[in-house]
Structures are given as structure tokens and as C-alpha cells.
Coordinates of C-alpha atoms in Angstrom, one line a residue:
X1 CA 8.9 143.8 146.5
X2 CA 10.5 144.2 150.0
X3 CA 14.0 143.7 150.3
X4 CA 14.6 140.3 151.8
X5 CA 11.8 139.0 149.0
X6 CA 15.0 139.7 146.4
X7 CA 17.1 137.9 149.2
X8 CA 15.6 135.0 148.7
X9 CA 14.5 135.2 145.1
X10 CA 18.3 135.9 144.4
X11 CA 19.3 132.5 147.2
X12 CA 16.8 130.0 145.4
X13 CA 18.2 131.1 141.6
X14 CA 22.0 131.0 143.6
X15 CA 21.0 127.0 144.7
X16 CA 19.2 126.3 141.7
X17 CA 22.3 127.0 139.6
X18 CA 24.4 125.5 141.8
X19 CA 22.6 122.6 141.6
X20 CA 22.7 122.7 138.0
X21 CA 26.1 123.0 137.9
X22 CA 26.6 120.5 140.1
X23 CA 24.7 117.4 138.0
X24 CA 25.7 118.8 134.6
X25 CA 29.5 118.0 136.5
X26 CA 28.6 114.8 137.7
X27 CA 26.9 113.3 134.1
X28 CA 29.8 114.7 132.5
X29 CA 31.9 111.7 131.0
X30 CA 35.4 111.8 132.6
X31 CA 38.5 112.3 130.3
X32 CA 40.7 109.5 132.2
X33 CA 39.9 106.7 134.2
X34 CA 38.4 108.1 137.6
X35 CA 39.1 105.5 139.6
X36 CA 36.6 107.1 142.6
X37 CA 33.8 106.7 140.0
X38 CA 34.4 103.2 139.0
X39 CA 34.3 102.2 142.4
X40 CA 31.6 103.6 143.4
X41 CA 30.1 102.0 139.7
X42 CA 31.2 98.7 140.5
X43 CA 29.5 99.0 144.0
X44 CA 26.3 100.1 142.7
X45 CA 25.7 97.7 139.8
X46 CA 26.6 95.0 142.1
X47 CA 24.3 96.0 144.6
X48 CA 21.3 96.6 142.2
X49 CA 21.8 93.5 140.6
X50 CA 22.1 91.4 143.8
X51 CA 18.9 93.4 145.2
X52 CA 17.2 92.6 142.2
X53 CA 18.0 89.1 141.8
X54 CA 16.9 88.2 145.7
X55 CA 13.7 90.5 145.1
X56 CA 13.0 88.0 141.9
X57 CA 13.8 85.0 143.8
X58 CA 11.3 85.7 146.4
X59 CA 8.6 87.5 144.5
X60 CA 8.8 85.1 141.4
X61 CA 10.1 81.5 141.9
X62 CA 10.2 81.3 145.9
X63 CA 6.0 80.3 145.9
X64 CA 7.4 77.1 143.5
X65 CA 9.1 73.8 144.0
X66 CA 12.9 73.4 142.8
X67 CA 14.2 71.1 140.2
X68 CA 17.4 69.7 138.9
X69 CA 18.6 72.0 135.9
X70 CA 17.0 71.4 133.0
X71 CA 15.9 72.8 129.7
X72 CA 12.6 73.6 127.6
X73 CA 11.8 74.6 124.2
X74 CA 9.8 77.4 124.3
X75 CA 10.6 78.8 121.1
X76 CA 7.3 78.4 119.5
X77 CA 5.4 80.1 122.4
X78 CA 3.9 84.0 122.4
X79 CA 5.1 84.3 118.2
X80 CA 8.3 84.5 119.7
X81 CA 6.9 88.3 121.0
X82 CA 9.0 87.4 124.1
X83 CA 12.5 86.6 122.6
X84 CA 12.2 89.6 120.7
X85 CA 12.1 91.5 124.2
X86 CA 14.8 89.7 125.2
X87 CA 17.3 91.2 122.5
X88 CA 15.6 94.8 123.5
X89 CA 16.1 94.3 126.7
X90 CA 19.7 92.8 126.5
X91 CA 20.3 95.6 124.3
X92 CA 19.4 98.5 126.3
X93 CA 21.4 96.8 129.6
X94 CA 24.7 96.4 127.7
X95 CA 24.2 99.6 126.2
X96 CA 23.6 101.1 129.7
X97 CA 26.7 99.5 131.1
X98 CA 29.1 100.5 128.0
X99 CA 28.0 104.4 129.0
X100 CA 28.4 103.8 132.4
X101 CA 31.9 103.0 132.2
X102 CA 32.3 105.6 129.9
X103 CA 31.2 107.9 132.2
X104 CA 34.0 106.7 134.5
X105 CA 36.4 107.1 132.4
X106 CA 37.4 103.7 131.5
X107 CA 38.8 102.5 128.4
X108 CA 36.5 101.5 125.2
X109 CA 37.8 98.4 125.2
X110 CA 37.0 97.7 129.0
X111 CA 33.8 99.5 127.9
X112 CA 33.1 96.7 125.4
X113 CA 34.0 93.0 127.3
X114 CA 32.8 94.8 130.8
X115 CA 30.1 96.9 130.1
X116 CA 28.4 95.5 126.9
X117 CA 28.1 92.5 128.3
X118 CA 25.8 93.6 131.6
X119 CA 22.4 92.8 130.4
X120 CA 24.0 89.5 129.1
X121 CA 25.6 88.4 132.9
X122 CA 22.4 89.6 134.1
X123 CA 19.9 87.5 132.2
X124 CA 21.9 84.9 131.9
X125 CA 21.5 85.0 135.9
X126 CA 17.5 84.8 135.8
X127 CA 18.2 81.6 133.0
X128 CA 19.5 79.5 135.7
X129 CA 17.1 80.8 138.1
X130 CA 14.6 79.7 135.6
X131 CA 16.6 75.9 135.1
X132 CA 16.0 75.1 138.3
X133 CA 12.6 75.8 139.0
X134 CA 10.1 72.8 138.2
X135 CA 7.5 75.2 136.7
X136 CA 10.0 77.0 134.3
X137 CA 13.3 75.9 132.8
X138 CA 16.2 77.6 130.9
X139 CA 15.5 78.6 127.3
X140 CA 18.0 78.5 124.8
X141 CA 16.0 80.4 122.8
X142 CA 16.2 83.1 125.7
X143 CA 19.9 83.0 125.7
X144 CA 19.9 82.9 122.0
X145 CA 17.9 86.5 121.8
X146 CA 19.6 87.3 125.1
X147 CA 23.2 86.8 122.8
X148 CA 21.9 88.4 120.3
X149 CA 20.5 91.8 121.7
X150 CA 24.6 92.0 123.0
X151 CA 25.9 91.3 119.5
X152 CA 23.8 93.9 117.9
X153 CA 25.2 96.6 120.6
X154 CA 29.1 95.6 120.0
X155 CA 29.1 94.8 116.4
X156 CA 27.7 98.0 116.1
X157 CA 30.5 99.8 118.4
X158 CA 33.0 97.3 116.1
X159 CA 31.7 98.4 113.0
X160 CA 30.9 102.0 113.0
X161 CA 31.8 103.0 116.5
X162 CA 28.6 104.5 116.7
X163 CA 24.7 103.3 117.7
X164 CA 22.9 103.4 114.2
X165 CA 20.2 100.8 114.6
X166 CA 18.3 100.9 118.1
X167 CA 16.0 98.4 119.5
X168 CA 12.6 100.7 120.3
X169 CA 9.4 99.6 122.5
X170 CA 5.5 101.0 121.9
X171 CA 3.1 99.4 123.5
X172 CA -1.2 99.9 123.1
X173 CA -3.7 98.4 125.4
X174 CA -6.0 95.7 123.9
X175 CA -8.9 93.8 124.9
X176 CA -6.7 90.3 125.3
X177 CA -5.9 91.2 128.9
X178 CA -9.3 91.5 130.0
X179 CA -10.2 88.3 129.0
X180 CA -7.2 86.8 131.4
X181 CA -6.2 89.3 133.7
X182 CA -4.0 87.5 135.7
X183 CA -1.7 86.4 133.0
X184 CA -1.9 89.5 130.9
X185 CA -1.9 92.0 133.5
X186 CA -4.8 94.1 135.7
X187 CA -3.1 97.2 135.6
X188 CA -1.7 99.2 133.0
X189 CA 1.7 99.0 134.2
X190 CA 1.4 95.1 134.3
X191 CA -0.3 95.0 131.1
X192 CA 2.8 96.9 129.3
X193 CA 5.0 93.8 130.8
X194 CA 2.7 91.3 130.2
X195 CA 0.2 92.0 127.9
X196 CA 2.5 90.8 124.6
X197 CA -0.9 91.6 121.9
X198 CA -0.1 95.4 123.1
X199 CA 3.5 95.5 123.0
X200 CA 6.0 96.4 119.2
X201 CA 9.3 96.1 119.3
X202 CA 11.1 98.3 116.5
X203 CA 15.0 98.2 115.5
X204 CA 15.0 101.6 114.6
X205 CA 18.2 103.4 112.1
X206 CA 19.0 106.3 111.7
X207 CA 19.3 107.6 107.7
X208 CA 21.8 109.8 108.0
X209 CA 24.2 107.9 109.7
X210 CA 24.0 105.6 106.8
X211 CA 23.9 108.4 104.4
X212 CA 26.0 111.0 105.9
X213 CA 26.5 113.7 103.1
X214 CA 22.7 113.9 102.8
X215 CA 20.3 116.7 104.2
X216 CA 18.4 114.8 105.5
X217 CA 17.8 115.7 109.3
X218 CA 20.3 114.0 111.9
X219 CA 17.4 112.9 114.2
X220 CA 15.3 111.3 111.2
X221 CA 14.9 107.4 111.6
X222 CA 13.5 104.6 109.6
X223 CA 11.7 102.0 112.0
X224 CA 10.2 98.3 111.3
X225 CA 8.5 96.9 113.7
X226 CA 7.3 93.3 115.0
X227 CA 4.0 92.5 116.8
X228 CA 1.4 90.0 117.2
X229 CA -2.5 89.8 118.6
X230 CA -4.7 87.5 119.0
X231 CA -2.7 85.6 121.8
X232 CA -4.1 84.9 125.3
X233 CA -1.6 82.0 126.3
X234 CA 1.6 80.9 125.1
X235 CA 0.6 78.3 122.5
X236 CA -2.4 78.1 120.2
X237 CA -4.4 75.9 123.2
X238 CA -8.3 75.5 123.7
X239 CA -8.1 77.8 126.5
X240 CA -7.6 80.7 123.6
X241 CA -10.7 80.0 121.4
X242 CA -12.9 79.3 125.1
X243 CA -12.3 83.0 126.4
X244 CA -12.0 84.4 122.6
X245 CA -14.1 82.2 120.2
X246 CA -13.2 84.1 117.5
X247 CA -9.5 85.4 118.6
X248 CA -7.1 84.0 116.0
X249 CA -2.9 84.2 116.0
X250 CA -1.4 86.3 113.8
X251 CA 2.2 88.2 113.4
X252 CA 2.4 91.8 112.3
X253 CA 4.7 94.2 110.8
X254 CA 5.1 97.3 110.7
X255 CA 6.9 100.4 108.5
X256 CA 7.4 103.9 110.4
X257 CA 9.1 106.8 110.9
X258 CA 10.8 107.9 114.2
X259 CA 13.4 110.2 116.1
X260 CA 16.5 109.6 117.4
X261 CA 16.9 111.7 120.1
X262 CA 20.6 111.3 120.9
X263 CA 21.1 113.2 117.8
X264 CA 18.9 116.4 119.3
X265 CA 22.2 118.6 119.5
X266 CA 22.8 120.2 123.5
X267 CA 25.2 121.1 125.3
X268 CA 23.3 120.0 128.6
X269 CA 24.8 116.8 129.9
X270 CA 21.5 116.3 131.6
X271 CA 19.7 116.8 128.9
X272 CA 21.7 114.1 127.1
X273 CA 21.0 112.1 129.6
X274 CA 17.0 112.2 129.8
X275 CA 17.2 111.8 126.2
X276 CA 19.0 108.5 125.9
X277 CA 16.6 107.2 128.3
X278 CA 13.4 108.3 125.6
X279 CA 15.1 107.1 123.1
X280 CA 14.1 103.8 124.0
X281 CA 11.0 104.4 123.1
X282 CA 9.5 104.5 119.8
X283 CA 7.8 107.8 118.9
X284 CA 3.9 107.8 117.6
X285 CA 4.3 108.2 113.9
X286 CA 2.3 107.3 110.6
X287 CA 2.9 103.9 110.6
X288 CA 2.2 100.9 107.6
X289 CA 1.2 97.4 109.0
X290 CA 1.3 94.3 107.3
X291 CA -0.7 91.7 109.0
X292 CA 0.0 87.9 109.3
X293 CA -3.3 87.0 108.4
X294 CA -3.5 88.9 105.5
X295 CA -4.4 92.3 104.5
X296 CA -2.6 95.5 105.1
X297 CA -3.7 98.8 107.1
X298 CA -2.0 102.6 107.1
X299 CA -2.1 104.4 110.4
X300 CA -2.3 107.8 111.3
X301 CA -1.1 107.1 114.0
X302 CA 0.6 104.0 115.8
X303 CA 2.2 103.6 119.2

């Protein structure tokens, strides 16, 4: 190999450590408040959020006449497959901002009222969005499961001062979306947001948090899971037995085994990082279903 071949091999390892270095520094939690970092935290979120609530307003309800607020009660719609994503995802958004001002440095209780309480601000945002459209109209069963997804994060922090039981997310095509496209999804990315027949959402704990001078593994989990099929509108209508004559509604449940990956031990900040964001997915497994309509199945397999 001629000389300035080691030149370079040696200035691309040089920057690729550096780089390294550099990210492993900046995902590193700080000790004490860094007042930089919240500032440039506050400035983001409130950017992103902003962005994403005018990006909703004209993708989503712009197309649709406006209303005077009001309220509907869609609790009995979808098996209630959609309130349970609202607690997942008002989970994962409160748990996202509690790290974040971690990360900065802030104080666990600011960490708590401030950061916790993200996804709850945020969704609680798209509710009134929702009040005032004529087609929609705030749920209180939305802000019920959007309440409760941020009680399970704090309690949790409250009780234990640790994350024990995590809302988790599979999600398996099915031949529902087919047979409505537009309102379960033509893609597969739109299917995984729409399709709810596909989607399981799993509050997943971790064994040896609860039993903590056991052998058993640190990353084991225990999962139970909730889904439901046979669904191609919200409510058990006509329309459901005209595209699928012999489609019938029914809830499932489900018994597994997972991973918690936060509790694969590195030293890698980044690492850590990439992790907590898998972790909110639930990992294939053997899995035990009980179905709604009766009759049981065991899985290989289940995602």
C-alpha cells in the first residue's frame, strides 16, 4: 500500500473517532443544569411541535368545514384499538420529554411536571383541533387514554423511580385494508397507522425489576397484549358485512415473552440511545392468543 493510501486510511479512522467522540459527548446526560442545552431544547420542541401542528391543520382538517367546539362519544368505535394507541403514544412522548430534559441537565422534578407531560400538551392540542371541526369532535375518551398513557409514565417514576412496565407496538398486515384502502391504508407505511386489525399494543414488564434478587436475565420481559380483527369501520355498520360478508368483530389477547433493551448493559451513549428508541417495539416471540370470539391459538411466532 503506497504511502499516502495509510494517509488517508489513518485521516478517515482519525474523523471517524472524532466523530464518535463527538456524539457519544453530545447524548451524554449532563450532571447540572446546562442552560445552553435547555435552550436550545426549548427551541426545538417548540418548533417541532408548532411545525407539526400547522402541517396537521393543513393536511388533515384544512379540506373540512369548522364548527363550534363540541364533543362525541366515540368510545365504542375500532374495540377501543385507538384509545389504546393513545396511552402508547402519550406514553412514549412524555417519556421522550422526561429524557430530554434529563439530558439537559434539569432537575427530576422539572423532568416530571415539564417533560412527562409533553405528549399530554401535545395531544391535548390535536383534541381541540378535533372540537372544532364539523367532521370530528373532541373525545373524552381520547383525553382519558391520552391522561392515562402520562400517569402510567409518572406513577411509575413516583413509585419505583424506574420504567418497569412499557407500552410496546407490533403490527402484521391483514387482508382488512384491501377491502377499504382508503381508510385502512394503500401502503404499508399507512396501513401500520391505519390499519387497527394489524396493529397489538403490549404493556410490557420487566421480571427482574419486580424480582430483583432472581437470576433471571435483566432484559427478560413478560408482555400481554391487546388486538382486534375483523374491523373495517369504526362501528359494527352494514358497510362491514357488504365488503366482508363473513368478517365478524372480535378482541384478542395475547401472552408473550419480550426484551427490554434498555437493560442490554453499554457503555455507548449512542448505543443507549438507538436502543430506547427499539424498545418501543415489541420483539417477535412465541406468543399465546386468546380470542374474543372464542377459542385459543399458540404462536410460533407473533409480531
Amino acid at each position: 500500500m503506497k504511502k499516502q493510501h495509510y494517509i488517508i486510511l489513518f485521516l478517515c479512522c482519525s474523523s471517524f473517532l472524532w466523530a464518535q467522540n463527538g456524539i457519544e459527548h453530545f447524548l451524554k446526560p449532563s450532571d447540572t443544569l446546562n442552560q445552553k442545552r435547555l435552550k436550545t431544547l426549548v427551541i426545538s420542541e417548540a418548533a417541532i411541535g408548532a411545525t407539526a401542528l400547522i402541517g396537521l391543520n393543513q393536511l388533515w382538517y384544512a379540506d373540512y368545514p369548522r364548527s363550534d367546539f363540541h364533543f362525541i362519544n366515540d368510545n365504542a368505535e375500532w374495540l377501543q384499538m385507538d384509545k389504546a394507541g393513545h396511552v402508547f403514544s402519550a406514553y412514549h412522548l412524555g417519556s421522550f420529554g422526561a429524557n430530554a430534559l434529563k439530558w439537559a441537565g434539569s432537575s427530576r422534578r422539572s423532568q416530571l411536571i415539564y417533560g412527562s407531560t409533553l405528549g399530554l400538551a401535545f395531544l391535548t392540542t390535536v383534541e381541540v383541533f378535533d372540537g372544532y371541526s364539523a367532521n370530528w369532535g373532541a373525545s373524552l375518551g381520547d383525553m382519558a387514554a391520552n391522561v392515562s398513557g402520562t400517569a402510567l409514565f409518572v406513577s411509575q417514576e413516583l413509585l419505583w423511580k424506574e420504567q418497569r412496565i412499557v407500552p410496546k407496538f407490533s403490527f402484521h398486515t391483514t387482508p382488512y385494508a384491501s377491502a377499504r384502502p382508503n381508510v385502512l391504508g394503500n401502503s404499508l407505511q399507512e396501513q401500520i397507522l391505519k390499519d387497527y386489525n394489524g396493529q397489538t399494543y403490549w404493556l410490557s414488564a420487566n421480571i427482574h425489576s419486580f424480582i430483583k434478587t432472581s437470576k433471571i436475565p435483566k432484559w427478560l420481559n413478560i408482555a400481554i397484549g391487546y388486538g382486534a380483527e375483523g374491523m373495517i369501520t369504526g362501528k359494527d355498520e352494514l358497510v362491514n358485512t357488504v365488503f366482508l360478508p363473513e368478517s365478524k368483530r372480535y378482541r384478542q389477547f395475547y401472552l408473550s415473552l419480550d426484551v427490554d433493551l434498555t437493560k442490554i448493559e453499554t457503555k455507548s451513549h449512542f448505543v443507549k440511545t438507538i436502543l430506547t428508541i427499539f424498545n418501543t417495539i415489541k420483539i417477535p416471540a412465541p406468543t399465546f392468543e386468546i380470542k374474543g370470539r372464542g377459542g385459543s391459538e399458540l404462536h410460533l411466532i407473533y409480531f
